[in-house]
């Protein structure tokens, strides 16, 4: 008879769902994907709109319009105080348990059974009745505090989702155009001279064969002084986009080295008391064919072995950034950014891959004793975050609250319908985003990983607004340089910003403005927006009464 030592913590009115975490002697079916050599990613370049409209021009870029899905109602927990629990569960072992094994189990006992454990509180002894690779009956008995609860819920409650962000609301900003170039945000120092013909990171690195110029950009575009400046403005989190090639640039022209700068940024964030969401912004084969994926043109992310390659890169990333040594800073890892839901991609395949990647990452976390509370975030493909609630039954969270989350990006710039609206209509739409966010948050973590202060509007002399994507030179249109904005325009932009922030604060786990800086006097730059007082500083400051009922 073997004795298996397990660390047990009872869920505090926040039941976990799923099955035992992967690990020796406790779980079968998940393992790290073995590394393959010989990538196949046929990337044929063709002309396509950029992700964002460059703010000094009148051209427009169309993004898919989000269409929220239907959320699955959650079942609330039943609370009972107790001091001693005895329960029996059946587990299937891969190896016979030994005194040195550790992990966690999920009870399958009936009435009042414990539905969730994490690995941080009360040590207990588990006696296994079998020493072979078979299902084993396990009896658990321990004494716990009277405040601990039991639950018969089958789905995570709202309290479970809110507790998935243990450090409170993430008030963040993106660090774009740093470790992945985005030409529309260039301040005139990158895509110039011999690089003027380059359109993305791929074509830039093809020219910068020794990597000297991209290294110069990495060392100057974003520094520790930026982290300090953002922290002083009330931001407590950074979303840092990085490409897969920083970890595996096989058969590509990409220059490696960006990961070293991400390491530095994590250190800077620690010093300033900020969290970091590591964002795999560019995936093998390009998930959307746009410049911010690193390679504009063909969309081959779901072709050949690129999905497998994506998972392998993510496993490398979580080993590097998901350790206990970074648990005070690295809040999460975003697995993919804005994959298109249309052909040649399949949205259903993106959904299934999201759960498969999560499971593979959980195996990596457990096998390497990494941080089990790190959030694994996927983008909603502009299909709405509620579309991912139904996937919760396919993932296995290792702690009492869900660690599988979804990211929604909110823009009102990329359709003719949006660009015909006045500012009150844009504000009304921003308020309506609360529905999908709040529905999703009841079941799983949800963040707004990108949002913008900008709408394509102009202000009339009487203070009313109308939709327009042109700049008439008067400073009354949002497409004009911020240093020319009139007080009336600043007021309209600030109202829209505050409406969005109020919506995100009330209905999500966090939000990240795009971008910390961009070009010169740009409405895409939080710095420039704060300078003209169109963006609150500190970010929690409000000039206007709540606009969303």
PDB file of C-alpha atoms in Angstrom, residues 39-43 283-286 300-311 353:
ATOM      1  CA  UNK A  39       8.380  23.449 -40.693  1.00  0.00           C
ATOM      2  CA  UNK A  40       6.068  23.801 -43.645  1.00  0.00           C
ATOM      3  CA  UNK A  41       4.546  27.242 -43.917  1.00  0.00           C
ATOM      4  CA  UNK A  42       3.935  28.566 -47.388  1.00  0.00           C
ATOM      5  CA  UNK A  43       3.621  32.319 -47.039  1.00  0.00           C
ATOM      6  CA  UNK A 283       1.764  33.014 -34.989  1.00  0.00           C
ATOM      7  CA  UNK A 284       3.352  30.588 -37.477  1.00  0.00           C
ATOM      8  CA  UNK A 285       1.879  30.966 -40.955  1.00  0.00           C
ATOM      9  CA  UNK A 286       0.155  34.240 -39.939  1.00  0.00           C
ATOM     10  CA  UNK A 300      -1.609  29.842 -43.343  1.00  0.00           C
ATOM     11  CA  UNK A 301      -1.927  29.483 -39.566  1.00  0.00           C
ATOM     12  CA  UNK A 302      -4.239  26.487 -39.823  1.00  0.00           C
ATOM     13  CA  UNK A 303      -2.333  24.911 -42.714  1.00  0.00           C
ATOM     14  CA  UNK A 304       0.379  22.239 -42.628  1.00  0.00           C
ATOM     15  CA  UNK A 305       1.778  21.810 -39.110  1.00  0.00           C
ATOM     16  CA  UNK A 306       1.502  25.469 -38.074  1.00  0.00           C
ATOM     17  CA  UNK A 307      -1.032  24.898 -35.286  1.00  0.00           C
ATOM     18  CA  UNK A 308       1.250  22.276 -33.789  1.00  0.00           C
ATOM     19  CA  UNK A 309       4.168  24.634 -34.185  1.00  0.00           C
ATOM     20  CA  UNK A 310       2.155  27.345 -32.401  1.00  0.00           C
ATOM     21  CA  UNK A 311       1.582  25.060 -29.440  1.00  0.00           C
ATOM     22  CA  UNK A 353      -7.156  24.431 -30.903  1.00  0.00           C
TER      23      UNK A 353
END
